[in-house]
PDB file of C-alpha atoms and ligand atoms in Angstrom:
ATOM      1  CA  UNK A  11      -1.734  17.373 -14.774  1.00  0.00           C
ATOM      2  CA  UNK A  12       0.155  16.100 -11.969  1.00  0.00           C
ATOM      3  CA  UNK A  13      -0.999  16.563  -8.367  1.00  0.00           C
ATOM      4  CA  UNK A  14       1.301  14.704  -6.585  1.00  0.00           C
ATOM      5  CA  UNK A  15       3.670  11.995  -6.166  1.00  0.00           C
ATOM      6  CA  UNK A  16       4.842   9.890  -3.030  1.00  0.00           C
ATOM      7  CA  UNK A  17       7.372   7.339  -2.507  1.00  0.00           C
ATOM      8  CA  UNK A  18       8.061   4.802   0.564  1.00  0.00           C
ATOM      9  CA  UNK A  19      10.583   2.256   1.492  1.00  0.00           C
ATOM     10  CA  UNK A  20      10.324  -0.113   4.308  1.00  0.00           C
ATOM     11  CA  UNK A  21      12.618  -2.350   6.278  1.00  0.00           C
ATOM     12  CA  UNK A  22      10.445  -5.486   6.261  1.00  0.00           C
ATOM     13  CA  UNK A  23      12.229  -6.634   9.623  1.00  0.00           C
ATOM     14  CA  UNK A  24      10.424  -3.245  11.369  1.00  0.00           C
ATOM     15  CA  UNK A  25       7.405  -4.824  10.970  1.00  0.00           C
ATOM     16  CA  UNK A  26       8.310  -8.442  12.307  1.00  0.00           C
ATOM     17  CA  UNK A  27       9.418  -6.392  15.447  1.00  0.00           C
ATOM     18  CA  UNK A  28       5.867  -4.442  15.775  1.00  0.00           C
ATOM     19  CA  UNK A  29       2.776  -6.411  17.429  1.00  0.00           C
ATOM     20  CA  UNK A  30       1.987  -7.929  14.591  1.00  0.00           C
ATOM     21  CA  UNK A  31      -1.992  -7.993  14.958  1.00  0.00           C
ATOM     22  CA  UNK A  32      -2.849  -4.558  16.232  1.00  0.00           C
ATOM     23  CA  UNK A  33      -0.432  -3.608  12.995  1.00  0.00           C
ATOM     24  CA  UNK A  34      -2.352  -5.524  10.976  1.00  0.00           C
ATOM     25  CA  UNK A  35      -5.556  -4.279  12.026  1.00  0.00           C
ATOM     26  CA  UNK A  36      -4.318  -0.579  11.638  1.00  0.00           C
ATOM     27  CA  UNK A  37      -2.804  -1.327   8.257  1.00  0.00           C
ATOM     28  CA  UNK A  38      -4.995  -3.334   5.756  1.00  0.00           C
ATOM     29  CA  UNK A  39      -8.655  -2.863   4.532  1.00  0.00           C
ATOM     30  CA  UNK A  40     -11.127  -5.630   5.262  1.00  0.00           C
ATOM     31  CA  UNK A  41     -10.441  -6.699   0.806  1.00  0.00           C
ATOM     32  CA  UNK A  42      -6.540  -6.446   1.980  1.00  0.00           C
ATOM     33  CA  UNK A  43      -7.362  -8.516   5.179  1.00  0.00           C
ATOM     34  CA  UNK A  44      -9.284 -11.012   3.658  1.00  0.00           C
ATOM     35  CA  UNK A  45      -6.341 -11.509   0.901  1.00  0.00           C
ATOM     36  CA  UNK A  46      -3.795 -11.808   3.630  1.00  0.00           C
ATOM     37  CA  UNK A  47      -5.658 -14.332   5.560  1.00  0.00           C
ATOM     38  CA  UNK A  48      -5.334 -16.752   2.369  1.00  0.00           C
ATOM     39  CA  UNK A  49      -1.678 -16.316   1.862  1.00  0.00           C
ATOM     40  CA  UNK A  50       0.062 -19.467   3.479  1.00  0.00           C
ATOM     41  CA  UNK A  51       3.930 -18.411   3.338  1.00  0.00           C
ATOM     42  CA  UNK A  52       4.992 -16.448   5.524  1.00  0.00           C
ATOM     43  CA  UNK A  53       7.468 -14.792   3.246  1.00  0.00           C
ATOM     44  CA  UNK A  54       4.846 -13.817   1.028  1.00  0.00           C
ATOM     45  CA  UNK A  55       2.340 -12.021   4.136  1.00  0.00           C
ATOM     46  CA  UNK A  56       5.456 -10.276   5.150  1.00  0.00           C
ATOM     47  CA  UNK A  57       6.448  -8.914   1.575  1.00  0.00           C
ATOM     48  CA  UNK A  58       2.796  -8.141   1.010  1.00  0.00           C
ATOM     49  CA  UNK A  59       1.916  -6.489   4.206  1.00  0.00           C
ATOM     50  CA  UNK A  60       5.176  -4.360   3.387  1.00  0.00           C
ATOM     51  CA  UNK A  61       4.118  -3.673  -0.092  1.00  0.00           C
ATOM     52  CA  UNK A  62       0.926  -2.500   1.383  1.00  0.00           C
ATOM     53  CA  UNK A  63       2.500  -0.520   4.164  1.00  0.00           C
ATOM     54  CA  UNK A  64       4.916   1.251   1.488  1.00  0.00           C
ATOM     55  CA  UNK A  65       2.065   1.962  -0.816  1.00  0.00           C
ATOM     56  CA  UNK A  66       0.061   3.924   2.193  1.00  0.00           C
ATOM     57  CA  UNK A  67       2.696   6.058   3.454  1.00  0.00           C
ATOM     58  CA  UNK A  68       3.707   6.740  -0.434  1.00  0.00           C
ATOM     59  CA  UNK A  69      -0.326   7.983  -1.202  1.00  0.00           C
ATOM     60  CA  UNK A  70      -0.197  10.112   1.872  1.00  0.00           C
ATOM     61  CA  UNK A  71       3.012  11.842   0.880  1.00  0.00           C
ATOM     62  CA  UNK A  72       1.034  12.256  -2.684  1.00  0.00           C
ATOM     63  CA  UNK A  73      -2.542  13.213  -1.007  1.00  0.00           C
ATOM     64  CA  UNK A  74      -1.951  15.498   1.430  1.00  0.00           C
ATOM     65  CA  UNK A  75       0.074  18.257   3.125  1.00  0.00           C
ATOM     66  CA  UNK A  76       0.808  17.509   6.708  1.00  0.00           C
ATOM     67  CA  UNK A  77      -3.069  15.993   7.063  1.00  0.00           C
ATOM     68  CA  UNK A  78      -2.800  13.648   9.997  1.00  0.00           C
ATOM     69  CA  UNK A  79      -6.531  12.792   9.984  1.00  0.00           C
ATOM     70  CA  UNK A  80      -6.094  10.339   7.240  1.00  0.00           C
ATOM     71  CA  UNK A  81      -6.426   6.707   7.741  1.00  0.00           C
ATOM     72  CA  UNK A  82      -4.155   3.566   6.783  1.00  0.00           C
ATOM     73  CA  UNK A  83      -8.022   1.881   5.661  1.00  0.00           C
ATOM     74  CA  UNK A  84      -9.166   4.909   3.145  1.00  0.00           C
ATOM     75  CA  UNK A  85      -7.175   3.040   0.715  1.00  0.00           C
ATOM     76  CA  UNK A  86      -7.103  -0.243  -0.482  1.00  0.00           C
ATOM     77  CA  UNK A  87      -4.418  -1.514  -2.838  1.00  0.00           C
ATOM     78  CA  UNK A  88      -5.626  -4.724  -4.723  1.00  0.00           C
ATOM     79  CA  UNK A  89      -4.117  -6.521  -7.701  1.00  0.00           C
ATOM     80  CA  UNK A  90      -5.481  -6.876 -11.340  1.00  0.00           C
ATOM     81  CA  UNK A  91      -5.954 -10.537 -12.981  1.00  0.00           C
ATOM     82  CA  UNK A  92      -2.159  -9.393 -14.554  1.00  0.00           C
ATOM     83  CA  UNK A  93      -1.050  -8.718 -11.250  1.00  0.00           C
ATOM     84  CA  UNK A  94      -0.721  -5.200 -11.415  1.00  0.00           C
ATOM     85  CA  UNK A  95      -1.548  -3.066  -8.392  1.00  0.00           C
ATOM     86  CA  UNK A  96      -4.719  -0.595  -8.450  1.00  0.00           C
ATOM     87  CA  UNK A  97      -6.027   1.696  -5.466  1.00  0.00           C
ATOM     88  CA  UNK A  98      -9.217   2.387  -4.286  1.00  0.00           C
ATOM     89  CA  UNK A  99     -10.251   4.981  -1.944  1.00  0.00           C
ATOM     90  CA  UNK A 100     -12.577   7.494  -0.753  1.00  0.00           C
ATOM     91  CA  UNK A 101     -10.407  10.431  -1.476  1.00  0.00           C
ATOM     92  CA  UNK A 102     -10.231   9.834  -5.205  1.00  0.00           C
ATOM     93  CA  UNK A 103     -12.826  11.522  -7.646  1.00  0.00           C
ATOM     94  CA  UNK A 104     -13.613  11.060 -10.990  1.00  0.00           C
ATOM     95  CA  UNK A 105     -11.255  13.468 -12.293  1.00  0.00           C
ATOM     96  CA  UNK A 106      -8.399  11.504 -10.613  1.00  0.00           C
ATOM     97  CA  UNK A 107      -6.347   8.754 -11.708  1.00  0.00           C
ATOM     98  CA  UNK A 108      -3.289   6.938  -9.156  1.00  0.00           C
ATOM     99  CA  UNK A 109      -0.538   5.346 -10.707  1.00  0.00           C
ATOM    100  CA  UNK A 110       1.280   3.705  -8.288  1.00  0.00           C
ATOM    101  CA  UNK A 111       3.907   0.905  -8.446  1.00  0.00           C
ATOM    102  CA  UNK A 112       5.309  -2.064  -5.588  1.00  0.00           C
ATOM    103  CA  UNK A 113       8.108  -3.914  -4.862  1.00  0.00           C
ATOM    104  CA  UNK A 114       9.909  -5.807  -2.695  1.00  0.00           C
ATOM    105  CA  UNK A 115      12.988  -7.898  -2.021  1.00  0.00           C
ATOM    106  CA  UNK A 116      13.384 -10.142   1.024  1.00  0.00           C
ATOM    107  CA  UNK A 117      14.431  -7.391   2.731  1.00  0.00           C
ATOM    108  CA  UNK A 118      12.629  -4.088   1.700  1.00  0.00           C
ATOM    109  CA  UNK A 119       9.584  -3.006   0.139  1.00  0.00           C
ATOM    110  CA  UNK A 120       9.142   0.246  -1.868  1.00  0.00           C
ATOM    111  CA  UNK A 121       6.155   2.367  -3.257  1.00  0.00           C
ATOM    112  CA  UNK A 122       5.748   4.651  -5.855  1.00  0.00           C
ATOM    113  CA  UNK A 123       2.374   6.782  -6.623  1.00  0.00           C
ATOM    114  CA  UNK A 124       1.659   9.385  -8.988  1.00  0.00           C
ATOM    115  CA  UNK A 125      -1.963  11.278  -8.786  1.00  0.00           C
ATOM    116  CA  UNK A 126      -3.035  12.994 -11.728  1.00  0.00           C
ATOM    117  CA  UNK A 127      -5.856  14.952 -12.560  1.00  0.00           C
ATOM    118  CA  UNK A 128      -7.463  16.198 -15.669  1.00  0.00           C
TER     119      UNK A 128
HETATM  120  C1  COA B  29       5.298  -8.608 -12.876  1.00  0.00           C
HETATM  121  C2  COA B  29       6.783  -8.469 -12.578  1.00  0.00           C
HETATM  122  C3  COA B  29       7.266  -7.210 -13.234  1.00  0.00           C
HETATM  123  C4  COA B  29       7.009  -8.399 -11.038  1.00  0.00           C
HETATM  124  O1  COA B  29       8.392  -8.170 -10.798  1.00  0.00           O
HETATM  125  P1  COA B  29       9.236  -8.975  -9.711  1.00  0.00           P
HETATM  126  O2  COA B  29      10.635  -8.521  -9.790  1.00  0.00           O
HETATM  127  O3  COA B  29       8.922 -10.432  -9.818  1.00  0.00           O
HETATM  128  O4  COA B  29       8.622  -8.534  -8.319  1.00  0.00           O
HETATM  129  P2  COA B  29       8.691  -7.110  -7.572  1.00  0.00           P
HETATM  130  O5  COA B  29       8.963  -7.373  -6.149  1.00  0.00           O
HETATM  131  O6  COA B  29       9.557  -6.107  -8.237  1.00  0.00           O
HETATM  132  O7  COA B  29       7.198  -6.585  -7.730  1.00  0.00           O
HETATM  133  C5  COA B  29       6.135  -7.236  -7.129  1.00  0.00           C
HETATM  134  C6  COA B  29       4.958  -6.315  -7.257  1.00  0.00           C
HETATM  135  O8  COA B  29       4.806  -6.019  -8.656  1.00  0.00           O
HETATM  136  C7  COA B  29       3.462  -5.639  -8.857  1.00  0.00           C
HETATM  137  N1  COA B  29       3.024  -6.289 -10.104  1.00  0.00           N
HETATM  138  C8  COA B  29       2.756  -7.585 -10.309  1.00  0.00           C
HETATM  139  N2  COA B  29       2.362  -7.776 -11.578  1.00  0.00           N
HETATM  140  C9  COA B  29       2.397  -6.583 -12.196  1.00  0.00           C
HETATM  141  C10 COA B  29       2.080  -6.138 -13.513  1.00  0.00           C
HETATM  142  N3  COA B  29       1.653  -6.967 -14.462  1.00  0.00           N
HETATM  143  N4  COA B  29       2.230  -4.813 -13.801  1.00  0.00           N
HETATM  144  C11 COA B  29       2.633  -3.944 -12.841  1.00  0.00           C
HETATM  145  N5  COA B  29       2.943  -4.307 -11.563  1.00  0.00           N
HETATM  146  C12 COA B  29       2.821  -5.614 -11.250  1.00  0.00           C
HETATM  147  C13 COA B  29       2.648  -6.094  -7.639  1.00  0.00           C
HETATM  148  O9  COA B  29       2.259  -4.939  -6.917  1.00  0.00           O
HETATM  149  C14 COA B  29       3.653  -6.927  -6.848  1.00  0.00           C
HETATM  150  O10 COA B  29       3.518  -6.821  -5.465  1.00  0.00           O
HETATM  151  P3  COA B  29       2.201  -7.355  -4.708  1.00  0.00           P
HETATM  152  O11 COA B  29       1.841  -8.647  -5.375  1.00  0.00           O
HETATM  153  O12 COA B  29       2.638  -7.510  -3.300  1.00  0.00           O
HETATM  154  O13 COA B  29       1.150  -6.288  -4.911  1.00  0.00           O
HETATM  155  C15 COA B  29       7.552  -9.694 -13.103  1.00  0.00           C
HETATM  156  O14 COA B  29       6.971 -10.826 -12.541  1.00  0.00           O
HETATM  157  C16 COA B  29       7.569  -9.823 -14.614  1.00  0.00           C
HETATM  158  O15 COA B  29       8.306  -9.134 -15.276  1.00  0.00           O
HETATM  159  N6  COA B  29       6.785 -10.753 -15.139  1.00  0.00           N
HETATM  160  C17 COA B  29       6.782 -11.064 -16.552  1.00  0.00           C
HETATM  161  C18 COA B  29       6.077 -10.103 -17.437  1.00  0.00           C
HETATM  162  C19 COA B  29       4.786  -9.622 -16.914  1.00  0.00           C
HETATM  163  O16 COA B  29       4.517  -8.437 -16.949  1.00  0.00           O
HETATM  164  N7  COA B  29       3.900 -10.491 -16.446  1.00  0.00           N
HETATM  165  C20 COA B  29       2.641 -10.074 -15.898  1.00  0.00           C
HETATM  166  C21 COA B  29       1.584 -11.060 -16.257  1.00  0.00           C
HETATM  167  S1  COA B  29       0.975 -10.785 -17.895  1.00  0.00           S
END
């Protein structure tokens, strides 16, 4: 069954106009962080910080109802060995299962997540 479904966009040159450490530190997970430190282009941090960004807001639109006590770092959104995004978080049980799909163009990133239970 589905239980919800979020989607995000972002304008990637939002983020070059925020403080760019405090918005990191709010943003990623310490796997996320740790990921972004050993990315060297800057083309690529932006795109993935945005991807990551999208992906957040998109699992809160999916997750909850007007919750505001949820936090950027409950979920982490790493890649498989294909590539392929995956999400990790606190709020998921075993019953759950998040689809959720990134990208991005120079310009833009975008998220989509579905949540379905059993
Ligand atoms: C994987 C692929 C679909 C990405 O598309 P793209 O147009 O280059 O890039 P997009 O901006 O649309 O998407 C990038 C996001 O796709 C996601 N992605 C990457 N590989 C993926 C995969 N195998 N399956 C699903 N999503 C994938 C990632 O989330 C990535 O963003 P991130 O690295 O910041 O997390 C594309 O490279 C492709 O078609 N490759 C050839 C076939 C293929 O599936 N290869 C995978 C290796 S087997």
């Amino acid at each position: 069954m589905i239980q919800g479904i979020g989607i995000d966009l972002v304008e990637l040159s939002r983020i070059t106009s925020w403080t760019q450490d405090k918005f990191i530190e709010r943003i990623l997970s310490d796997d996320e962080k740790m990921i972004f430190d050993s990315i060297t282009s800057e083309d690529r941090k932006l795109t993935f910080i945005g991807g990551r960004f999208a992906a957040k807001e998109a699992l809160f639109k999916a997750f909850f109802e007007g919750d505001k006590t949820a936090n950027y770092k409950d979920f982490s959104i790493l890649n498989d060995l294909n590539g392929k995004p995956y999400v990790i978080s606190k709020h998921q049980s075993d019953k759950m299962t998040i689809h959720i799909s990134i990208t991005h163009t120079k310009d833009y990133a975008m998220a989509y997540v579905v949540i379905e239970t059993l």
